[in-house]
Amino acid sequence: MEIVRSQSKPSGPAAVPTIPLYRSAPELEVRLEDFELFAIDRLRVLKGISDGLSRGKKPDEMEKLVSELWRANMKHSISSEVTNKDIISHFVLRLVYCRTEELRKWFLSIETTLFRYRFQRETSDVQRELMAEFELPYKAVGNVEYEGLKDKLSQVARSIGQSLPSNAVFYKVPFEEVPDLVATRKVYIQKGHAYVAMNQVVSLVVTQFRSHLSKALVLTNRKWTSMIREKESDRLTPIVEALATSYLGPDYSQPKEFTEISLKDIDQVAKSSFPLCMRHLFEKLREDHHLKHGGRMQLGLFLKGVGLTLDDALVFWKSEFSRKVGTERFDKEYAYGIRHNYGKEGKRVDYTPYSCQKIISSTPGVGDHHGCPYRHFSEENLRAALGKMGVSSRALEDVIDKARNRHYQLACTLTFEAVHNSSCDAGVNHPNQYFSDSQSILKSKGNSVA
Amino acid sequence: MPGEEENGRDDMIIDQPQSDFMRINALPDEFNPNYLKLYYGKLFPHADIFRWMSYGTDGKHPGCDQSFFGRREFSFTLDNDIYLRFQSFNSASDMENAIREKCPFKIDIGPVYSVDPAKRHAYAQAGDNVFTPVERELVFDIDMTDYDDVRYCCSGADVCLDCWPLMTIAIKVLDTSLRDDFGFNHILWVFSGRRGVHCWVCDAKARRLNNEQRAAVADYFRVYKGNENSHRKVSLMGQALHPFLARSYTNVLKDFFERKLLSSQQLLSDERYEKILDMIPDEGITSDLRGKWQDNRRSSMAKEDINIFRWDQLKHLLQSGKQKAPGLRRCVEEIVFSYAYPRIDMEVSKHMNHLLKAPFCVHPKTGRVCVPIDPDHCEEFDPTTVPTLSKLLGEINMGLRTAGDNEWDATSLGQSVRYFRSSFLQPLLKSCKEEIESSYIAKKEQSRNSLSW
């Protein structure tokens, strides 16, 4: 891809499939202005998808959202330029998001989601063509084998609420290639082979897309660090670096001074300003004098984001845990983990507190109390918990309704509004944001805890 | 010298000289570092562990990667809870000497890395994860404490013959699936020493799975979701069960639940039946059953266990065919799954770099050796009779000699080591050898072809 200034040179029509696979940087000339603008447009799409996912939107809602976002942001006045915009914007964002592990993870996840929804909307002919592009060497299951497996395949179909069509086509694929289908038991597997239905082919293709992009990002990072960043230091590099920071919300890794809390106030502050997920963990910790690993991570990092110093954190956790396991065991088995969270051990990474998206997608198991109560609690337990928080019965019904419809963050936002008696327009995206918003309101009412 | 009989540990004739002898040689049943030193000196099968971990690369064939064993991470937990990570060894004797010298209370096995773990810092600067796991067995950890909400005979660290069948179930269900569904062949089941079992899947394909694929296998096995904060812990929706679940239910779960767990755990006793009634989302049925059971009405002729009797009543009501509500269709299965279906620790299986305790370690709390379990005879396994460190050393003290130069051969450990070798190690190494040879040939073909014009 060659970046040029100002001239607008239309490129020749290329024979591209409906969805580009971004296999290699295309032979195109791009204007410097377009370099940035295209990327920003695509970033709006990616950010919109990311938001939709964290609001817990269902697949059909996501499908609508993706096509709306794409339509709104990725058009071009010259219709033959639409595909080029698609390709160019993707490659520019690769430069932006290749530079750290976290950025790569995010970009990979959202681009894969975007690809999945675009692929699903295509006709089966186009889908088959794209499948061939990926050179997937999977054979359709022959008639004889199919007859032998029909019962089992039908059973699987029924277990996921579908039925076997009469002219069903199945592909025989090593199970390693379709991890998401295996994980959700949506395929029949035998001796290491998964039998994938035509409508599940999406999964195959998406896995390939993801795997390829993942490798490409690592290579891009290498090239960026070793060559491009230096070479483009007065042209592209500043643009790329600006793009990276512009769309990531605050991650609360550096707590602001005024929200530093002290141990003596922590119980009161937990009651007034913690979101329900953290309140629950906090209360369980006080009750059981213990939390399992998931809970320690979720609450511990939250407290760090709220301003609890490492020393205070050690005192806090020790005062609870030593009542169950003794001070010696605490020092031996748990203190290390707390210091690790503050970046004082091991890789010395300063871990960032979990966002709502991360908490919602966690899977608390037996004996766990982490996760998002609006998702992971039964309705009964959620009602009880909200009642204890002081949410009025009218507001409670709204919250429950939102939770039932899987709008977990909206439920939390409504809770915030009910408890603080004021509106929260930005919505809740991060527990630490809930906390700092709460503290601001209380401070302005003169009731804050210093 | 008394003790002429070969099997002094079997029927002991309690006569005077014999019991004196036994008293001298019986060690207090504790775990202590001196016993451990002897154990590592005479009993721990160092050579077998080395051969296993080498996966055939310790041979002379030109296709053998000599660096393979040296890139494996081990970790030692020493006395005083000192924890040493990233231990690696270049040979069998290196490993044996380190173990005998440091005398670790626990040995964990980690992955094989891209480079020798001892040299990892040299590769950290590149920032591109050049130091990264490249192979690791697919492992599972099943711990009895994850079943605490469905067992009443013990809790916490204890385990007994009434709750052990839960482990037997887990072994049967997972072993069958790993072989029949996933096509794996080289599977080692190991007693964890106190209250659970570990599973090591050692096929080459398994060792090369990435984290996402491991998580997929673990999720495939997961049925139980949730905890005390959420409701339904087992939810089997859909018009039919996935063939894997159906087979597990029909072949294993139903049988064990009805034949063993119902009575040994007294699941439908007066104090406990509410918990099961809670799983039935139909007031009509639950009050009907409650009514029957509160009266304790049953024919005076009935000799069978009350739990089984009540279970039959419950099944009859739920499966009578009049039930059309989808929530009820699978209710009986859901109850059985809740109480019996395996509960694996997801985190252990998902990550390539997770460290897991090595077989043949001794558990510090119980003194028991982590011996292999034969999945084909797992119903006969008894965790309360697994040889302990003190028992084994007592056997050694009895001075029994055998033809071979292995001390363990004459002890209770002999059976375990022999099983490990014949049922697991030999077939595994045979297949490794074949793989090394064939991939070597394939590589040569490839390079030969690339040279041709």
PDB file of N, CA and C in Angstrom, chain B residues 33-44 103 393 397:
ATOM      1  N   PRO B  33       9.972 -35.556  56.144  1.00  0.00           N
ATOM      2  CA  PRO B  33      11.007 -35.397  55.113  1.00  0.00           C
ATOM      3  C   PRO B  33      11.980 -36.567  55.045  1.00  0.00           C
ATOM      4  N   ASN B  34      12.234 -37.219  56.169  1.00  0.00           N
ATOM      5  CA  ASN B  34      13.179 -38.340  56.109  1.00  0.00           C
ATOM      6  C   ASN B  34      12.593 -39.499  55.319  1.00  0.00           C
ATOM      7  N   TYR B  35      11.302 -39.729  55.537  1.00  0.00           N
ATOM      8  CA  TYR B  35      10.661 -40.794  54.770  1.00  0.00           C
ATOM      9  C   TYR B  35      10.749 -40.451  53.288  1.00  0.00           C
ATOM     10  N   LEU B  36      10.519 -39.156  53.023  1.00  0.00           N
ATOM     11  CA  LEU B  36      10.487 -38.722  51.635  1.00  0.00           C
ATOM     12  C   LEU B  36      11.848 -38.930  50.983  1.00  0.00           C
ATOM     13  N   LYS B  37      12.900 -38.687  51.727  1.00  0.00           N
ATOM     14  CA  LYS B  37      14.232 -38.873  51.173  1.00  0.00           C
ATOM     15  C   LYS B  37      14.438 -40.331  50.764  1.00  0.00           C
ATOM     16  N   LEU B  38      13.984 -41.226  51.642  1.00  0.00           N
ATOM     17  CA  LEU B  38      14.092 -42.644  51.321  1.00  0.00           C
ATOM     18  C   LEU B  38      13.233 -42.988  50.106  1.00  0.00           C
ATOM     19  N   TYR B  39      12.066 -42.389  50.087  1.00  0.00           N
ATOM     20  CA  TYR B  39      11.154 -42.658  48.973  1.00  0.00           C
ATOM     21  C   TYR B  39      11.792 -42.275  47.643  1.00  0.00           C
ATOM     22  N   TYR B  40      12.352 -41.072  47.587  1.00  0.00           N
ATOM     23  CA  TYR B  40      12.974 -40.633  46.345  1.00  0.00           C
ATOM     24  C   TYR B  40      14.232 -41.446  46.039  1.00  0.00           C
ATOM     25  N   GLY B  41      14.837 -41.972  47.107  1.00  0.00           N
ATOM     26  CA  GLY B  41      16.046 -42.754  46.886  1.00  0.00           C
ATOM     27  C   GLY B  41      15.760 -44.150  46.363  1.00  0.00           C
ATOM     28  N   LYS B  42      14.657 -44.723  46.823  1.00  0.00           N
ATOM     29  CA  LYS B  42      14.451 -46.139  46.503  1.00  0.00           C
ATOM     30  C   LYS B  42      13.196 -46.458  45.699  1.00  0.00           C
ATOM     31  N   LEU B  43      12.203 -45.624  45.770  1.00  0.00           N
ATOM     32  CA  LEU B  43      10.914 -46.041  45.220  1.00  0.00           C
ATOM     33  C   LEU B  43      10.405 -45.205  44.050  1.00  0.00           C
ATOM     34  N   PHE B  44      10.624 -43.905  44.106  1.00  0.00           N
ATOM     35  CA  PHE B  44      10.062 -43.046  43.062  1.00  0.00           C
ATOM     36  C   PHE B  44      10.623 -43.469  41.700  1.00  0.00           C
ATOM     37  N   CYS B 103      14.567 -32.963  47.557  1.00  0.00           N
ATOM     38  CA  CYS B 103      13.512 -33.654  48.286  1.00  0.00           C
ATOM     39  C   CYS B 103      12.199 -32.864  48.323  1.00  0.00           C
ATOM     40  N   LEU B 393       7.680 -47.839  53.235  1.00  0.00           N
ATOM     41  CA  LEU B 393       9.005 -47.924  53.837  1.00  0.00           C
ATOM     42  C   LEU B 393       9.059 -49.081  54.819  1.00  0.00           C
ATOM     43  N   ASN B 397      11.717 -52.091  54.776  1.00  0.00           N
ATOM     44  CA  ASN B 397      12.469 -52.501  55.961  1.00  0.00           C
ATOM     45  C   ASN B 397      12.411 -53.985  56.196  1.00  0.00           C
TER      46      ASN B 397
END
